[in-house]
Each structure stands twice: as C-alpha cells, then as structure tokens.
Short mmCIF file of C-alpha atoms and ligand atoms in Angstrom, two decimals:
data_model
loop_
_atom_site.label_atom_id
_atom_site.label_comp_id
_atom_site.label_asym_id
_atom_site.label_seq_id
_atom_site.Cartn_x
_atom_site.Cartn_y
_atom_site.Cartn_z
CA MET A 1 75.30 104.99 99.91
CA LEU A 2 77.62 102.81 97.85
CA LEU A 3 78.57 99.32 99.00
CA ALA A 4 81.92 98.00 97.74
CA ILE A 5 82.94 94.34 97.83
CA GLU A 6 86.34 92.69 97.30
CA THR A 7 86.70 88.89 97.13
CA SER A 8 89.31 88.35 94.42
CA CYS A 9 91.65 86.18 96.45
CA ASP A 10 91.90 85.23 100.14
CA GLU A 11 90.71 88.49 101.68
CA THR A 12 87.07 89.43 102.14
CA GLY A 13 86.59 93.18 102.09
CA VAL A 14 83.45 95.29 102.39
CA ALA A 15 83.15 99.08 102.49
CA LEU A 16 80.47 101.75 102.63
CA PHE A 17 80.81 105.14 100.93
CA SER A 18 78.61 108.19 101.43
CA LYS A 19 76.80 109.84 98.54
CA ASN A 20 79.65 112.39 98.43
CA GLY A 21 82.17 109.63 97.82
CA ASP A 22 83.67 109.62 101.32
CA LEU A 23 84.63 106.33 102.90
CA ILE A 24 82.40 105.74 105.93
CA LYS A 25 83.90 102.44 107.04
CA HIS A 26 85.57 99.34 105.68
CA LEU A 27 85.99 95.87 107.16
CA LEU A 28 88.46 93.17 106.20
CA TYR A 29 88.60 89.48 106.96
CA SER A 30 91.92 87.84 106.14
CA GLN A 31 92.33 84.10 105.56
CA VAL A 32 96.11 84.19 105.92
CA ALA A 33 96.15 81.87 108.96
CA LEU A 34 94.05 79.33 107.09
CA HIS A 35 96.45 79.09 104.13
CA SER A 36 99.69 79.47 106.04
CA PRO A 37 100.17 75.72 106.72
CA PHE A 38 100.02 75.09 102.94
CA GLY A 39 102.73 77.65 102.15
CA GLY A 40 100.42 79.49 99.75
CA ILE A 41 96.79 80.11 98.86
CA VAL A 42 94.64 77.05 98.17
CA PRO A 43 91.95 78.34 95.75
CA GLU A 44 89.23 75.88 96.79
CA ILE A 45 89.65 76.73 100.47
CA ALA A 46 89.71 80.45 99.64
CA SER A 47 86.40 80.43 97.76
CA ARG A 48 84.61 78.30 100.36
CA LYS A 49 85.74 80.65 103.11
CA GLN A 50 84.65 83.69 101.06
CA LEU A 51 81.18 82.18 100.85
CA GLU A 52 81.06 81.69 104.59
CA VAL A 53 82.47 85.10 105.55
CA LEU A 54 80.96 87.60 103.09
CA PRO A 55 77.26 87.71 104.16
CA PRO A 56 77.93 88.15 107.92
CA LEU A 57 80.65 90.72 107.18
CA ILE A 58 78.15 92.82 105.20
CA HIS A 59 75.64 92.52 108.04
CA LYS A 60 78.31 93.66 110.49
CA LEU A 61 79.22 96.63 108.31
CA LEU A 62 75.62 97.75 107.97
CA GLU A 63 75.06 97.33 111.69
CA GLU A 64 78.18 99.28 112.65
CA CYS A 65 77.21 102.08 110.27
CA GLN A 66 73.58 101.93 111.49
CA CYS A 67 72.39 101.33 107.94
CA PHE A 68 69.75 99.18 106.32
CA PRO A 69 69.88 97.41 102.96
CA HIS A 70 67.52 99.98 101.42
CA ASP A 71 70.11 102.70 102.18
CA ILE A 72 72.42 101.09 99.61
CA LYS A 73 71.95 102.86 96.27
CA ALA A 74 74.68 101.06 94.25
CA VAL A 75 76.96 98.05 94.64
CA ALA A 76 80.52 97.91 93.28
CA VAL A 77 82.45 94.65 93.18
CA THR A 78 85.78 93.32 91.90
CA PHE A 79 85.16 91.40 88.66
CA GLY A 80 88.82 90.35 88.14
CA PRO A 81 91.57 89.45 87.77
CA GLY A 82 91.83 86.94 90.59
CA LEU A 83 90.82 83.42 91.63
CA ILE A 84 87.64 82.64 89.74
CA GLY A 85 85.97 80.79 92.63
CA SER A 86 86.61 83.67 95.03
CA LEU A 87 85.56 86.28 92.46
CA LEU A 88 82.30 84.43 91.82
CA VAL A 89 81.31 84.72 95.48
CA GLY A 90 81.53 88.53 95.53
CA VAL A 91 80.13 88.98 92.04
CA SER A 92 77.17 86.65 92.65
CA PHE A 93 76.38 88.37 95.94
CA ALA A 94 76.56 91.80 94.31
CA LYS A 95 74.40 90.70 91.38
CA ALA A 96 71.78 89.30 93.77
CA LEU A 97 71.79 92.53 95.76
CA SER A 98 71.56 94.62 92.59
CA PHE A 99 68.60 92.53 91.40
CA ALA A 100 66.77 92.44 94.74
CA LEU A 101 67.23 96.12 95.61
CA LYS A 102 66.98 97.32 91.98
CA ILE A 103 70.24 99.23 92.28
CA PRO A 104 73.11 99.64 89.78
CA LEU A 105 75.87 97.03 89.65
CA ILE A 106 79.37 98.40 89.09
CA ALA A 107 82.26 96.25 87.82
CA VAL A 108 85.69 97.15 89.21
CA ASP A 109 89.04 95.93 87.97
CA HIS A 110 91.31 94.77 90.81
CA LEU A 111 94.53 96.28 89.42
CA GLN A 112 92.90 99.65 88.81
CA ALA A 113 91.47 99.52 92.33
CA HIS A 114 94.91 98.93 93.88
CA LEU A 115 96.34 101.94 92.05
CA SER A 116 93.38 104.09 93.11
CA ALA A 117 93.78 103.29 96.83
CA ILE A 118 95.98 106.36 97.19
CA PHE A 119 92.89 108.59 96.64
CA LEU A 120 91.45 107.35 99.95
CA GLU A 121 94.03 109.46 101.73
CA ARG A 122 94.98 112.26 99.37
CA SER A 123 94.42 113.54 95.86
CA VAL A 124 96.96 113.01 93.09
CA LYS A 125 97.13 114.85 89.80
CA PHE A 126 96.77 112.74 86.65
CA PRO A 127 98.77 111.50 84.85
CA PHE A 128 101.03 109.49 87.12
CA ILE A 129 103.22 106.39 86.83
CA GLY A 130 101.68 103.52 88.81
CA LEU A 131 103.67 100.56 90.06
CA LEU A 132 101.50 97.69 91.23
CA VAL A 133 103.38 95.10 93.30
CA SER A 134 101.39 92.31 94.90
CA GLY A 135 101.36 88.56 95.31
CA GLY A 136 99.63 88.07 91.98
CA HIS A 137 100.90 90.99 89.88
CA THR A 138 103.84 93.21 89.15
CA ALA A 139 103.04 95.84 86.55
CA LEU A 140 103.80 99.39 85.52
CA PHE A 141 101.05 101.69 84.28
CA LEU A 142 100.70 105.15 82.88
CA VAL A 143 97.56 106.27 84.71
CA ASN A 144 95.84 109.06 82.76
CA SER A 145 92.50 108.99 84.59
CA PHE A 146 90.29 106.65 86.62
CA GLU A 147 89.39 104.87 83.39
CA ASP A 148 92.53 105.17 81.29
CA PHE A 149 95.29 102.85 82.49
CA LYS A 150 98.00 102.24 79.90
CA LEU A 151 100.03 99.13 80.64
CA LEU A 152 103.76 99.84 80.23
CA GLY A 153 105.24 96.61 81.54
CA HIS A 154 104.28 93.42 83.30
CA THR A 155 106.11 90.52 84.89
CA ARG A 156 106.98 87.78 82.43
CA ASP A 157 106.85 85.13 85.14
CA ASP A 158 106.56 85.53 88.94
CA ALA A 159 105.13 88.59 90.66
CA ALA A 160 107.36 90.33 93.21
CA GLY A 161 105.22 89.16 96.15
CA GLU A 162 105.24 85.64 94.74
CA ALA A 163 109.06 85.77 94.63
CA PHE A 164 109.11 86.83 98.31
CA ASP A 165 106.75 83.96 99.16
CA LYS A 166 108.70 81.35 97.14
CA VAL A 167 112.06 82.40 98.59
CA ALA A 168 110.52 82.26 102.08
CA LYS A 169 109.49 78.69 101.33
CA LEU A 170 113.07 77.83 100.25
CA LEU A 171 114.22 79.23 103.60
CA ASN A 172 111.58 77.22 105.52
CA LEU A 173 109.83 80.39 106.60
CA SER A 174 106.07 80.59 106.79
CA TYR A 175 103.50 82.19 104.48
CA PRO A 176 103.20 85.02 103.55
CA GLY A 177 106.94 85.38 103.18
CA GLY A 178 107.25 89.10 102.40
CA PRO A 179 106.91 90.52 105.92
CA ILE A 180 109.10 87.75 107.45
CA ILE A 181 111.91 88.18 104.92
CA SER A 182 111.70 91.92 105.42
CA LYS A 183 112.05 91.56 109.21
CA LEU A 184 115.05 89.21 108.95
CA ALA A 185 116.65 91.47 106.34
CA GLU A 186 116.82 94.33 108.83
CA THR A 187 119.83 92.75 110.56
CA GLY A 188 121.44 91.24 107.44
CA ASN A 189 124.22 92.45 105.18
CA ARG A 190 122.58 93.75 102.02
CA LYS A 191 125.75 93.41 99.98
CA ALA A 192 126.66 89.92 101.19
CA ILE A 193 125.40 88.07 98.10
CA PRO A 194 125.39 89.60 94.60
CA PHE A 195 122.00 88.28 93.48
CA PRO A 196 121.06 89.20 89.88
CA ARG A 197 118.87 92.20 89.00
CA PRO A 198 116.82 90.61 86.17
CA LEU A 199 116.13 92.72 83.05
CA LEU A 200 117.58 95.80 84.76
CA GLU A 201 120.00 96.60 81.95
CA GLU A 202 117.44 96.05 79.20
CA GLU A 203 115.21 98.68 77.62
CA THR A 204 111.96 96.88 78.39
CA LEU A 205 109.70 97.95 81.24
CA ASP A 206 108.77 94.29 81.85
CA PHE A 207 109.91 92.43 84.96
CA SER A 208 111.11 88.88 85.59
CA PHE A 209 111.68 87.39 89.04
CA SER A 210 111.80 83.62 88.55
CA GLY A 211 115.55 83.70 87.72
CA LEU A 212 116.21 85.56 90.96
CA LYS A 213 114.37 82.87 92.90
CA THR A 214 116.50 80.20 91.14
CA ALA A 215 119.66 82.18 91.99
CA VAL A 216 118.63 82.05 95.66
CA LEU A 217 117.99 78.31 95.40
CA ASN A 218 121.43 77.70 93.84
CA PHE A 219 123.11 79.85 96.46
CA LEU A 220 121.46 77.90 99.28
CA LYS A 221 122.54 74.57 97.73
CA ASN A 222 126.13 75.70 97.30
CA ASN A 223 126.42 77.46 100.67
CA PRO A 224 124.79 75.21 103.28
CA SER A 225 126.07 77.32 106.18
CA PHE A 226 124.52 80.54 104.87
CA LYS A 227 123.40 83.29 107.20
CA ILE A 228 119.65 83.63 106.69
CA GLU A 229 119.61 87.37 107.47
CA ASP A 230 122.19 88.03 104.73
CA VAL A 231 120.21 85.99 102.18
CA CYS A 232 117.02 87.92 103.06
CA ALA A 233 118.75 91.31 102.96
CA SER A 234 120.55 90.66 99.66
CA PHE A 235 117.41 89.23 98.06
CA GLU A 236 115.22 92.08 99.27
CA ASP A 237 117.61 94.67 97.85
CA ALA A 238 117.77 92.87 94.49
CA ILE A 239 113.95 93.04 94.20
CA CYS A 240 113.78 96.65 95.39
CA ASP A 241 116.51 97.78 92.97
CA VAL A 242 114.67 96.33 89.97
CA LEU A 243 111.27 97.73 91.00
CA ILE A 244 112.67 101.20 91.65
CA GLU A 245 114.94 101.46 88.60
CA LYS A 246 112.23 100.29 86.18
CA THR A 247 109.69 102.70 87.64
CA ILE A 248 112.09 105.61 87.42
CA LYS A 249 112.94 104.62 83.87
CA ALA A 250 109.20 104.79 83.04
CA SER A 251 108.85 108.20 84.67
CA HIS A 252 111.76 109.56 82.60
CA GLN A 253 110.48 107.93 79.42
CA TYR A 254 107.03 109.50 79.81
CA GLN A 255 108.31 112.67 81.50
CA ILE A 256 106.00 112.30 84.47
CA ASP A 257 107.32 113.22 87.90
CA ARG A 258 104.60 111.59 90.02
CA ILE A 259 104.77 107.92 91.00
CA VAL A 260 102.23 105.89 92.97
CA VAL A 261 103.22 102.48 94.36
CA ALA A 262 100.43 100.08 95.45
CA GLY A 263 99.71 96.42 96.31
CA GLY A 264 100.81 94.20 99.21
CA VAL A 265 104.55 94.55 98.53
CA ALA A 266 104.19 98.35 98.74
CA SER A 267 104.06 97.81 102.53
CA ASN A 268 107.73 96.80 102.39
CA LYS A 269 109.75 99.20 104.54
CA ARG A 270 112.97 98.89 102.56
CA LEU A 271 111.16 99.52 99.27
CA ARG A 272 109.62 102.70 100.69
CA GLU A 273 112.92 103.89 102.13
CA LEU A 274 114.93 103.31 98.94
CA PHE A 275 112.17 104.72 96.74
CA TYR A 276 111.92 107.96 98.76
CA LYS A 277 115.70 108.37 98.69
CA LYS A 278 116.02 107.73 94.97
CA ALA A 279 112.99 109.86 94.05
CA GLN A 280 114.32 112.80 96.02
CA LYS A 281 117.63 112.54 94.20
CA GLU A 282 115.83 112.50 90.83
CA GLY A 283 113.36 115.27 91.69
CA LEU A 284 110.37 112.90 91.59
CA ILE A 285 107.43 112.52 93.95
CA VAL A 286 106.64 109.00 95.11
CA LEU A 287 103.46 108.20 97.03
CA PHE A 288 102.42 105.07 98.91
CA PRO A 289 99.00 104.33 100.45
CA SER A 290 99.07 103.40 104.15
CA PRO A 291 99.73 99.65 104.62
CA GLU A 292 96.02 99.23 105.49
CA TYR A 293 95.16 100.15 101.89
CA CYS A 294 98.12 98.40 100.22
CA THR A 295 96.77 94.93 100.85
CA ASP A 296 93.51 93.76 99.24
CA ASN A 297 90.54 95.70 100.65
CA ALA A 298 87.14 96.97 99.56
CA ALA A 299 87.82 100.66 100.21
CA MET A 300 89.99 100.81 97.09
CA VAL A 301 87.19 99.11 95.12
CA GLY A 302 84.84 101.87 96.23
CA VAL A 303 87.13 104.59 94.82
CA ILE A 304 86.69 103.32 91.26
CA GLY A 305 83.11 102.25 92.07
CA TYR A 306 82.15 105.77 93.06
CA TYR A 307 83.77 107.24 89.94
CA LYS A 308 81.86 104.81 87.71
CA TRP A 309 78.65 105.47 89.63
CA GLN A 310 78.98 109.20 88.87
CA LYS A 311 79.59 108.37 85.21
CA LYS A 312 76.70 105.90 85.18
CA ASP A 313 79.12 103.26 83.90
CA PHE A 314 77.16 100.21 85.04
CA ALA A 315 77.52 96.46 84.52
CA ASN A 316 74.58 94.09 84.30
CA LEU A 317 73.63 90.60 85.39
CA GLU A 318 75.24 89.13 82.25
CA THR A 319 78.66 90.70 82.93
CA GLU A 320 81.10 87.89 83.69
CA PRO A 321 84.00 87.89 86.15
CA TYR A 322 87.46 87.21 84.68
CA ALA A 323 90.40 85.36 86.26
CA ARG A 324 93.23 86.58 84.05
CA VAL A 325 94.60 90.00 83.26
CA ILE A 326 92.84 91.29 80.15
CA PHE A 327 95.70 93.22 78.61
CA LYS A 328 93.63 95.11 76.07
CA ARG A 329 91.66 96.65 78.94
CA TYR A 330 94.77 98.62 79.87
CA SER A 331 95.92 99.82 76.45
CA LYS A 332 93.90 102.80 75.40
CA ASN A 333 96.51 104.79 73.49
O1 LIG B 1 98.09 92.82 97.56
P1 LIG B 1 98.17 91.58 98.38
O2 LIG B 1 97.68 91.66 99.81
O3 LIG B 1 97.40 90.42 97.72
C1 LIG B 1 97.45 90.19 96.34
O4 LIG B 1 98.40 89.46 95.93
O5 LIG B 1 96.60 90.75 95.61
O6 LIG B 1 99.70 91.12 98.37
C2 LIG B 1 100.15 90.00 99.08
C3 LIG B 1 101.63 89.85 98.80
C4 LIG B 1 102.24 88.58 99.38
O7 LIG B 1 103.00 87.97 98.37
C5 LIG B 1 103.12 89.07 100.52
O8 LIG B 1 104.26 88.25 100.76
C6 LIG B 1 103.51 90.44 100.05
O9 LIG B 1 102.35 90.95 99.40
N1 LIG B 1 103.89 91.33 101.15
C7 LIG B 1 105.13 91.82 101.32
C8 LIG B 1 105.10 92.59 102.52
N2 LIG B 1 103.83 92.55 103.01
C9 LIG B 1 103.11 91.78 102.15
N3 LIG B 1 106.24 91.67 100.58
C10 LIG B 1 107.34 92.27 101.01
N4 LIG B 1 107.41 93.00 102.14
C11 LIG B 1 106.32 93.19 102.92
N5 LIG B 1 106.40 93.92 104.03
ZN1 LIG B 2 95.50 92.54 95.18
#
C-alpha cells in the first residue's frame, strides 16, 4: 500500500492507495475555522496545527482501513511549493516513516498533484491543457505526461483565489472569500459594473489580478451605496472571463482540445457553467474534478506518488522541501 501525505498549507490530508493504484480512502482536516478570524492563513498557526493533527490523522486512516504500519510499502508527500513550516511537518513525518519502515520516499509537486486529481475519477488522454486556480497559484500548463508539465503562463501578482479572498475582505466578508462571493453573486447583476479583464487583450498567457482588486476598491470608495450582490457578480464574471479566455487561447495555440481545470477555485459554480458553455461552442472538452478533489487533499498526491513509485523515481532523506514555484521544473521542452 502507498501512503500519501499533503501538508503544504492549512489542510492536512492523508490517503491510502492499493498496490494497483486505486484510492482506498482519504481523510482531510481543514483549518479554515482557525484562520477565518484573521482574514487569511497565518503560517505559524498553520504549521503548529499540522504538527498536532497529522500523526492522529494517519492513525485514524490506518485504523479505518484496518491496516498496520508494516502494510505501507511507500510514502509519497508534497515537497512544495507551499508554506515552508507546513511542508516541513509532512516531509519530516514521511522521511521518518521511510527511514523507520525502510520504504521508498516519493517527492510530489503540489501543482502537478492538483492537475492530476482528475485521474481519481476518470482517465484523460495526454496531452491536455491544465488550468490550476487556487489560493496560492494561477497557472496554465501543457501537460504531456505525469512528469512533463510545461508552464505556459503564470500570474504576475495575485492568484485568482487570493483575489477572491482580498475582495471579500474589502467587502467585510469572512475568509475564505471565494464561496461567499460566489453565493452572493447568484442574485447580483453580472453586468452592473464593468470591471477590467486584465491582460485579456494581450498575447501573453500570463495572468494579473491585483489591478482588478484595486478596481473593486476604487469602485467601493466612489460608490458608497453599492449593492454587494452586484459587486460580487460583476467581479466574479471578470475573473471567470479572463481564466476561460486565456485557457481557450492556450488550447488553440497548442491545438489541444482537452482542458482540465483544478485547484480550489475550480469549485466555483459560475466558472464551471461558463467554461462548459464556451467549450461546447468551441468544440473543446473541459473537465473538472469533483469539489472534494479540487481543494488541497492527499488523494491527488497519491496519483503522482503511485506513478513515481512504478517508475522507481524516489527521493531520499537529503531531498529538501521548497516553498516557491521552481519554474525550471515545469519547462521540459
Ligand atoms: O486549492 P485550495 O483549497 O488551496 C490552495 O490555495 O492551495 O484553494 C483555496 C482557494 C481560496 O482562495 C478560496 O477562496 C478559493 O480557493 N475558493 C473559491 C471557491 N471555493 C474555494 N473561489 C471561488 N469560488 C469558490 N466556490
Ligand atoms: Zn493547493
């Protein structure tokens, strides 16, 4: 059996896979309630909580699967990018387990894991265009295989989820802002405020969302009697338009008709709706994992972990976790 661990941010995820690569079970502990009063994730609190939660969560998983530590034949863990304190908890635990049980240690990249979550529910033919939209990242990839991720574009400032969270803060809404804005937007007028669509007209496949956030701030200052639902709806559509148009541009540029969208923001109902509509019009296939696998979780870590286990692509006790995106990791061709 393969044990997968995810502790890159504020979620603690553990998963067990069978020797055939099937997911047996995964468990997730979310710290959202802990960070909510601060309006965002506090890294020191996140790592301390990871330390407290991870060992009992693994015990619980083994117990619920009626397994023992000696049944674990490999351990896969997220090495980065993410919060270094949180990453260190999972990586140190996995290294200790690898050393004690004399089993292979497998290093998994968090962004690659997100874009592989789709394989938990269905198979997808390579290559495909992958859009990763989360609280920490917004990036477009050409995914050629489980180990060949070519980065096509990345946000130059805020991630899409971060923009949702920051705009929620401006509106005095709680954290995380994405789901709350999305709910309010349902009854708002989506054309009420012409918020900008940053970089949409430009050739680049990069994104930029900090100007959009500033546009919302300026609008709120100049229109004190604004209708919150209209602000949410207009803002949500501005983000969705940019994400969809850039992804479709990439699929045309690389002549690939399959698109996979992953990460926390991929749970957004409006994004899914508009994406399906637009893709159908363009003759493209767009696939989303279930919301359960959009957010951080260890099942997605196990997908890459299992692939690397088959290939005997192992890390060792000297392999270091990394906080930042290592761009050269994603540029093979
Ligand atoms: O992938 P994720 O769980 O964590 C990482 O950032 O890795 O993503 C969390 C982000 C938050 O910024 C949250 O506001 C956003 O995903 N999010 C949403 C929705 N659900 C979560 N954004 C828009 N609409 C949603 N329904
Ligand atoms: Zn993530």
